[in-house]
Coordinates of C-alpha atoms and ligand atoms in Angstrom, one line a residue:
M1 CA -58.3 -28.0 -28.7
N2 CA -56.0 -26.4 -30.9
I3 CA -52.4 -27.3 -31.5
V4 CA -50.9 -24.8 -28.9
E5 CA -53.3 -25.9 -26.4
K6 CA -52.5 -29.6 -27.1
E7 CA -48.6 -28.7 -26.7
A8 CA -49.3 -27.0 -23.5
Q9 CA -51.3 -30.1 -22.3
I10 CA -48.2 -32.4 -23.3
V11 CA -45.7 -30.0 -21.5
K12 CA -48.0 -29.9 -18.4
K13 CA -48.0 -33.5 -18.3
S14 CA -44.2 -33.9 -18.8
L15 CA -43.9 -31.2 -15.9
N16 CA -46.1 -33.5 -13.8
V17 CA -48.1 -30.4 -12.7
D18 CA -51.2 -32.3 -12.7
N19 CA -49.6 -34.4 -10.0
T20 CA -51.7 -33.8 -6.8
I21 CA -48.6 -34.0 -4.5
L22 CA -46.8 -31.2 -6.6
K23 CA -50.1 -29.1 -6.6
A24 CA -50.5 -29.4 -2.9
L25 CA -46.9 -28.4 -2.4
I26 CA -47.0 -25.5 -4.6
K27 CA -49.9 -24.3 -2.6
C28 CA -48.4 -24.6 0.7
L29 CA -44.9 -23.4 0.0
P30 CA -44.2 -20.1 1.7
V31 CA -43.0 -18.5 -1.7
G32 CA -44.9 -17.2 -4.6
I33 CA -44.4 -19.5 -7.6
F34 CA -44.6 -18.9 -11.5
I35 CA -44.4 -21.8 -13.8
I36 CA -44.2 -21.1 -17.6
D37 CA -43.7 -23.4 -20.7
S38 CA -41.1 -22.8 -23.3
N39 CA -43.3 -20.3 -25.0
G40 CA -43.6 -18.2 -22.1
K41 CA -47.2 -19.2 -21.2
L42 CA -48.2 -19.1 -17.6
L43 CA -49.0 -22.5 -16.5
E44 CA -49.2 -22.0 -12.8
V45 CA -49.3 -19.1 -10.5
N46 CA -50.0 -19.8 -6.8
S47 CA -52.0 -17.6 -4.4
L48 CA -49.0 -16.1 -2.8
V49 CA -47.8 -14.4 -6.0
Y50 CA -51.2 -12.4 -5.7
N51 CA -50.4 -11.8 -2.1
I52 CA -47.0 -10.4 -3.1
W53 CA -47.9 -8.5 -6.4
G54 CA -51.6 -7.8 -5.5
E55 CA -54.4 -9.0 -7.8
F56 CA -53.7 -8.9 -11.4
Q57 CA -55.6 -10.3 -14.5
G58 CA -55.1 -10.8 -18.2
I59 CA -51.4 -11.6 -18.0
E60 CA -51.1 -15.0 -19.6
N61 CA -47.8 -14.9 -21.1
I62 CA -44.3 -13.8 -20.1
Q63 CA -44.1 -11.6 -23.0
Q64 CA -46.4 -9.3 -21.0
A65 CA -43.6 -9.3 -18.3
D66 CA -43.3 -5.4 -18.8
K67 CA -46.5 -5.2 -16.7
F68 CA -44.5 -6.2 -13.7
Q69 CA -42.7 -3.0 -12.5
G70 CA -39.4 -3.6 -10.6
W71 CA -36.1 -2.0 -9.9
N72 CA -32.9 -3.6 -8.9
S73 CA -32.6 -2.7 -5.1
S74 CA -29.1 -1.9 -4.9
S75 CA -28.6 -0.2 -8.3
G76 CA -32.0 1.2 -8.6
E77 CA -32.1 0.2 -12.4
L78 CA -35.4 -0.4 -13.9
I79 CA -36.1 -4.1 -14.9
C80 CA -37.5 -4.3 -18.4
G81 CA -39.4 -7.3 -19.5
N82 CA -36.7 -9.5 -20.7
D83 CA -34.6 -8.7 -17.6
W84 CA -36.9 -10.7 -15.3
A85 CA -35.2 -13.8 -14.1
L86 CA -38.1 -16.0 -15.3
V87 CA -37.5 -14.8 -18.8
R88 CA -33.8 -15.2 -18.5
A89 CA -34.4 -18.7 -17.3
L90 CA -36.0 -19.6 -20.5
H91 CA -32.6 -19.0 -22.0
G92 CA -31.0 -21.4 -19.5
E93 CA -29.9 -18.9 -16.9
I94 CA -30.3 -19.9 -13.2
S95 CA -30.6 -16.9 -10.8
Y96 CA -30.9 -17.0 -7.2
G97 CA -31.9 -14.3 -4.6
E98 CA -32.2 -11.2 -6.7
V99 CA -33.3 -8.4 -4.5
I100 CA -35.9 -6.3 -6.2
D101 CA -38.0 -3.3 -5.4
I102 CA -41.5 -3.6 -6.9
L103 CA -44.5 -1.6 -7.4
R104 CA -47.5 -3.8 -6.7
F105 CA -50.6 -3.8 -8.9
D106 CA -52.5 -1.9 -6.0
G107 CA -49.9 1.0 -6.1
R108 CA -48.1 -0.1 -3.0
K109 CA -44.3 -0.7 -2.8
A110 CA -42.5 -3.8 -1.6
T111 CA -39.2 -5.7 -1.8
I112 CA -38.9 -9.2 -3.0
L113 CA -36.4 -12.0 -3.3
N114 CA -36.5 -13.5 -6.8
S115 CA -35.0 -16.8 -8.0
A116 CA -35.6 -18.6 -11.3
A117 CA -34.4 -21.7 -13.1
P118 CA -35.1 -23.5 -16.7
I119 CA -37.0 -26.8 -16.6
L120 CA -35.2 -29.3 -18.5
D121 CA -36.6 -32.5 -20.2
D122 CA -34.7 -35.9 -20.4
K123 CA -32.5 -34.6 -23.2
N124 CA -31.8 -31.4 -21.5
N125 CA -34.1 -29.4 -23.8
I126 CA -35.7 -26.3 -22.0
I127 CA -39.3 -27.0 -21.8
G128 CA -40.2 -24.3 -19.4
A129 CA -39.0 -22.3 -16.3
V130 CA -40.0 -21.7 -12.8
A131 CA -39.7 -18.7 -10.6
T132 CA -40.1 -18.2 -6.9
I133 CA -40.6 -14.9 -5.2
S134 CA -40.9 -14.0 -1.5
D135 CA -41.8 -10.8 0.3
I136 CA -38.8 -9.4 2.2
T137 CA -40.2 -5.9 2.7
K138 CA -40.3 -6.1 6.5
I139 CA -37.0 -7.7 6.8
R140 CA -35.8 -4.8 4.5
D141 CA -37.4 -2.3 6.7
L142 CA -35.9 -3.8 9.8
E143 CA -32.5 -4.0 8.0
K144 CA -32.8 -0.2 7.3
E145 CA -34.0 0.5 10.9
L146 CA -31.0 -1.5 12.1
I147 CA -28.5 0.5 10.0
Q148 CA -30.1 3.8 11.3
H149 CA -29.9 2.6 14.9
K150 CA -26.2 1.4 14.3
E151 CA -25.5 4.8 12.8
I152 CA -27.1 6.5 15.8
L153 CA -25.1 4.3 18.2
K154 CA -21.8 5.0 16.3
N155 CA -22.5 8.8 16.5
L156 CA -23.4 8.4 20.2
I157 CA -20.2 6.4 21.0
E158 CA -18.2 8.9 19.0
M159 CA -19.7 11.8 20.9
K160 CA -19.1 10.1 24.4
T161 CA -15.6 9.2 23.5
H162 CA -15.0 12.7 22.4
K163 CA -16.3 14.0 25.7
L164 CA -14.4 11.6 27.6
I165 CA -11.2 12.6 25.7
N166 CA -12.0 16.2 26.5
I167 CA -12.5 15.5 30.2
N168 CA -9.3 13.5 30.3
E169 CA -7.3 16.4 28.7
K170 CA -8.9 19.0 31.2
L171 CA -8.0 16.6 34.0
S172 CA -4.5 16.1 32.8
R173 CA -4.1 19.9 32.4
K174 CA -5.4 20.5 36.0
I175 CA -3.2 17.8 37.4
T176 CA -0.2 19.5 35.7
I177 CA -1.2 23.0 37.1
N178 CA -1.6 21.5 40.4
E179 CA 1.8 19.8 40.3
Q180 CA 3.3 23.1 39.2
L181 CA 1.6 25.0 42.1
T182 CA 2.5 22.5 44.5
D183 CA 6.1 22.9 43.4
K184 CA 5.8 26.6 43.5
L185 CA 4.4 26.5 46.9
R186 CA 7.1 24.1 48.2
H187 CA 9.8 26.5 46.7
M188 CA 8.1 29.5 48.3
E189 CA 7.8 27.8 51.5
Q190 CA 11.6 27.0 51.5
L191 CA 12.3 30.6 50.6
N192 CA 10.1 31.9 53.4
L193 CA 11.6 29.6 56.0
I194 CA 15.2 30.8 55.0
G195 CA 14.0 34.4 55.2
Q196 CA 12.4 33.9 58.6
V197 CA 15.6 32.4 60.0
A198 CA 17.6 35.2 58.3
A199 CA 15.3 37.9 59.7
G200 CA 15.9 36.6 63.3
L201 CA 19.6 36.2 62.9
G202 CA 20.1 39.2 60.5
H203 CA 19.1 41.7 63.1
E204 CA 21.5 40.3 65.7
I205 CA 24.4 40.0 63.2
R206 CA 24.0 43.4 61.5
N207 CA 24.3 45.6 64.7
P208 CA 27.6 44.2 65.9
L209 CA 28.8 44.5 62.1
T210 CA 27.6 48.0 62.1
T211 CA 29.7 48.8 65.1
V212 CA 32.7 47.0 63.9
R213 CA 32.4 48.9 60.6
G214 CA 32.3 52.2 62.3
F215 CA 35.6 51.5 64.3
L216 CA 37.3 50.4 61.3
Q217 CA 36.4 53.6 59.5
I218 CA 37.7 55.6 62.5
F219 CA 41.0 53.6 62.5
Q220 CA 41.2 54.0 58.8
E221 CA 41.1 57.7 59.2
D222 CA 43.6 57.7 62.1
N223 CA 47.2 58.6 61.0
N224 CA 48.7 56.1 63.4
F225 CA 47.4 53.3 61.2
Q226 CA 48.3 54.9 57.9
N227 CA 50.3 51.7 56.9
Y228 CA 47.1 49.6 57.3
H229 CA 44.9 51.8 55.3
P230 CA 44.4 49.2 52.3
I231 CA 43.7 46.6 54.9
F232 CA 40.9 48.6 56.4
S233 CA 39.6 49.2 53.1
T234 CA 39.2 45.4 52.4
M235 CA 37.9 44.7 55.8
I236 CA 35.2 47.4 55.3
S237 CA 34.3 46.1 51.8
E238 CA 34.1 42.6 53.2
L239 CA 31.8 43.7 55.9
D240 CA 29.6 45.7 53.3
R241 CA 29.5 42.2 51.4
A242 CA 28.4 40.3 54.5
N243 CA 25.8 43.0 55.1
S244 CA 24.3 42.8 51.5
I245 CA 24.1 39.0 51.9
I246 CA 22.1 39.4 54.9
S247 CA 19.8 41.9 53.2
E248 CA 19.4 39.5 50.2
F249 CA 18.5 36.8 52.9
L250 CA 16.0 39.0 54.5
S251 CA 14.2 39.8 51.1
L252 CA 13.6 36.0 50.9
A253 CA 11.0 36.1 53.8
R254 CA 7.3 36.4 52.6
V255 CA 6.4 37.9 55.8
K256 CA 8.6 40.9 54.8
E257 CA 6.6 44.1 54.9
V258 CA 6.0 45.3 51.4
N259 CA 5.3 49.0 50.6
K260 CA 3.1 48.9 47.6
A261 CA 1.9 51.8 45.3
M262 CA 0.9 52.6 41.9
V263 CA 4.3 52.9 40.0
N264 CA 5.3 52.8 36.3
L265 CA 7.9 50.3 35.5
N266 CA 9.3 52.5 32.7
E267 CA 10.1 55.1 35.2
I268 CA 12.0 52.8 37.4
L269 CA 14.0 51.4 34.5
S270 CA 14.7 54.9 33.2
E271 CA 16.2 55.7 36.7
L272 CA 18.2 52.5 37.0
S273 CA 19.6 52.5 33.4
P274 CA 22.6 54.8 33.9
L275 CA 23.7 52.5 36.8
I276 CA 23.2 49.4 34.8
Q277 CA 25.0 51.0 31.7
A278 CA 28.0 51.9 34.0
H279 CA 28.1 48.2 35.3
A280 CA 28.0 47.0 31.7
H281 CA 30.5 49.4 30.5
I282 CA 33.2 48.3 32.9
T283 CA 33.3 45.0 31.3
S284 CA 32.8 46.3 27.6
K285 CA 29.2 45.3 27.3
N286 CA 26.3 47.3 26.0
L287 CA 22.8 48.1 27.2
E288 CA 19.8 48.6 25.2
V289 CA 16.5 49.8 26.6
I290 CA 13.1 49.5 24.6
L291 CA 10.3 51.0 26.6
E292 CA 6.6 50.6 25.4
D293 CA 4.9 54.0 25.4
N294 CA 1.8 54.5 27.8
L295 CA 2.7 51.4 29.8
K296 CA 0.1 51.0 32.5
D297 CA 1.0 51.7 36.2
L298 CA 1.5 48.7 38.5
Y299 CA 0.7 48.2 42.1
I300 CA 4.2 47.1 43.2
D301 CA 6.8 47.8 45.8
E302 CA 9.2 50.0 43.9
N303 CA 12.4 49.1 45.9
E304 CA 11.9 45.4 45.6
I305 CA 11.4 45.7 41.9
R306 CA 14.5 47.7 41.7
Q307 CA 16.3 45.0 43.3
L308 CA 14.7 42.4 41.0
I309 CA 15.9 44.3 38.0
L310 CA 19.4 44.8 39.2
N311 CA 19.7 41.1 40.2
L312 CA 18.5 40.0 36.8
C313 CA 20.8 42.6 34.9
N314 CA 23.8 41.4 37.1
N315 CA 23.1 37.9 35.9
G316 CA 22.8 38.9 32.4
I317 CA 25.9 41.1 32.2
E318 CA 27.9 38.3 34.1
A319 CA 26.7 35.7 31.5
M320 CA 27.9 37.6 28.5
G321 CA 31.4 38.0 26.8
P322 CA 32.8 41.5 25.8
N323 CA 30.8 43.6 23.1
K324 CA 27.7 41.6 23.8
T325 CA 24.3 43.5 24.5
I326 CA 21.8 43.3 27.3
T327 CA 18.3 44.5 26.6
L328 CA 15.7 45.7 28.9
H329 CA 12.3 45.6 27.1
T330 CA 8.8 46.5 28.5
Y331 CA 5.6 45.7 26.7
T332 CA 2.1 44.7 27.1
E333 CA 0.8 41.2 26.2
N334 CA -2.8 39.7 26.8
N335 CA -3.3 42.9 29.2
Q336 CA -0.1 41.8 31.1
V337 CA 2.8 44.2 31.6
I338 CA 5.9 42.2 30.8
L339 CA 9.6 43.2 31.7
K340 CA 12.0 41.1 29.5
V341 CA 15.8 41.1 30.4
K342 CA 17.6 39.5 27.3
D343 CA 21.2 38.7 27.3
E344 CA 23.5 37.3 24.7
G345 CA 25.2 35.0 27.1
S346 CA 25.7 31.2 26.6
G347 CA 22.4 30.3 28.2
I348 CA 21.7 28.5 31.5
P349 CA 23.0 25.0 31.7
K350 CA 20.2 22.3 31.9
N351 CA 21.2 21.0 35.5
I352 CA 21.0 24.6 36.8
L353 CA 17.8 25.3 35.0
D354 CA 16.1 22.3 36.7
N355 CA 16.7 23.9 40.0
I356 CA 16.8 27.6 39.0
G357 CA 15.5 29.9 42.0
K358 CA 16.8 27.5 44.8
P359 CA 18.9 29.4 47.3
F360 CA 22.6 28.9 47.2
L361 CA 22.5 27.5 43.6
T362 CA 25.6 29.1 41.9
T363 CA 28.2 28.5 39.4
K364 CA 30.2 31.5 40.2
E365 CA 33.3 31.6 42.4
N366 CA 32.1 34.6 44.3
G367 CA 28.4 34.0 43.7
T368 CA 26.0 33.5 46.7
G369 CA 23.4 31.8 44.8
L370 CA 20.7 34.1 46.3
G371 CA 20.1 36.5 43.3
L372 CA 17.4 34.6 41.6
A373 CA 15.8 33.2 44.7
T374 CA 15.4 36.8 45.8
C375 CA 13.8 37.6 42.5
F376 CA 11.3 34.7 42.7
S377 CA 10.4 35.8 46.1
I378 CA 10.0 39.4 45.1
A379 CA 8.0 38.4 41.9
D380 CA 5.7 36.5 44.2
R381 CA 5.0 39.3 46.7
N382 CA 4.4 41.5 43.7
N383 CA 2.0 39.5 41.8
A384 CA 4.3 38.6 39.1
Q385 CA 5.4 35.4 37.5
I386 CA 9.0 34.7 36.2
N387 CA 9.4 32.7 33.0
I388 CA 12.7 31.7 31.5
E389 CA 13.6 31.2 28.0
T390 CA 17.1 30.0 27.3
N391 CA 19.5 28.6 24.7
S392 CA 23.0 28.6 23.6
L393 CA 22.5 32.2 22.1
G394 CA 21.3 33.8 25.2
T395 CA 18.6 34.0 28.0
S396 CA 15.6 35.9 28.4
I397 CA 14.0 36.5 31.8
L398 CA 10.3 37.4 31.5
V399 CA 8.7 38.9 34.6
C400 CA 5.0 38.9 33.8
F401 CA 2.8 41.1 36.1
E402 CA -0.6 39.9 36.8
E403 CA -3.5 42.3 36.3
Ligands
ATP1 N1 21.1 35.2 32.5 C1 21.8 34.0 32.9 N2 22.6 33.4 31.9 C2 23.3 32.2 32.3 N3 23.2 31.7 33.5 C3 22.5 32.3 34.5 C4 21.8 33.5 34.2 N4 21.2 34.0 35.3 C5 21.4 33.0 36.2 N5 22.3 32.0 35.8 C6 22.8 30.8 36.5 O1 22.1 30.6 37.6 C7 22.8 30.6 38.7 C8 22.2 31.3 40.0 O2 22.0 32.5 39.7 P1 21.8 33.6 40.9 O3 21.6 35.0 40.5 O4 20.6 33.1 41.8 O5 23.1 33.4 41.7 P2 24.5 33.9 41.3 O6 24.4 34.9 40.2 O7 25.3 32.8 41.0 O8 25.0 34.7 42.6 P3 24.5 36.0 43.3 O9 23.8 35.7 44.5 O10 25.7 36.9 43.5 O11 23.5 36.6 42.3 C9 24.0 31.3 38.3 O12 25.2 31.1 39.1 C10 24.1 30.9 36.9 O13 24.9 29.7 36.8
MG2 MG1 23.0 36.6 40.3

């Protein structure tokens, strides 16, 4: 036995490796165990080491640690000979649970958990080192699978949540549209009811009015009543006013007969503009008309649309101070023909806007509050929708004709 072997014998003894209990323990522990002396010589390697690394031969000293190929599992860094925990333990370092991907001696890959610590004698001298390894390949694979499943689950939840949000948004939109439609329906029903009552009464009232008007005209022309001439004029114009209110009432009725044909909105506006111009001129206001070329024809009741335009223009002109301009504009947007009546008035007050289009809503001393209600009713019968944009600089009423 040479000196080195003798030394090993002494270390082995001081490590008590010969101890039968320790030997049995090393055999049955569920981890691989390496024991080396202070020179790095392998004293003990249990069978689990071979299970984990695969069979290897001819490695007797830790200086040959380069033959063990491993990579830090999280950083991917190659572990060189001196980086192994067992080698570092010979310098006094204790390491615990290092996760290392290894290339086994049979060429397969595995992942191990590696721990090591120095072995000290009574005087705290390092007389060797011990390392344990355990195979965590399956746990790592399961972990990876779990992460993948988690990712899939996360994506699935995100997708479903997104879908739910979409459905929710669609539902909210539908509810809003429904509420708007219900509102509109209620409004139209209201107008219709008023119109129907008016239709019944209107006929009965109009006939006697016409008779009275006729007699008044005769008396007006009679020389015997010359002194009363201005009074007859007032009476006739008051009767005309009553008559026009009845006409407005009648046009609220949905049952009203409509007389539709293909008509061009530009033509109606061109015909009406001298009349509107004259009305604006009396109160020192201007009219501007911008008509789109080649505007497509609409299937509408020409007379009703005339009334709608006049009502909107009257409102616009009445809302403005002198020298302001009312603009009539036709154009096409999203395939829809649009008539815009824009004024430079002070806008529609909020409390009026909330109830706009309801009959008898007026802020004018001599207003009936039927102008806009009539416009809504006409728009409804002629497949158009009325949108209002208003602020302190003016109001634009947009009449959008459906295709
Ligand atoms: N272009 C506008 N600018 C500002 N306010 C407006 C405009 N159009 C309508 N309004 C407001 O809406 C109310 C209702 O208008 P609507 O045309 O229905 O009735 P009116 O003009 O008061 O009376 P009339 O029956 O004689 O038309 C008006 O009294 C006014 O307060
Ligand atoms: Mg009006």
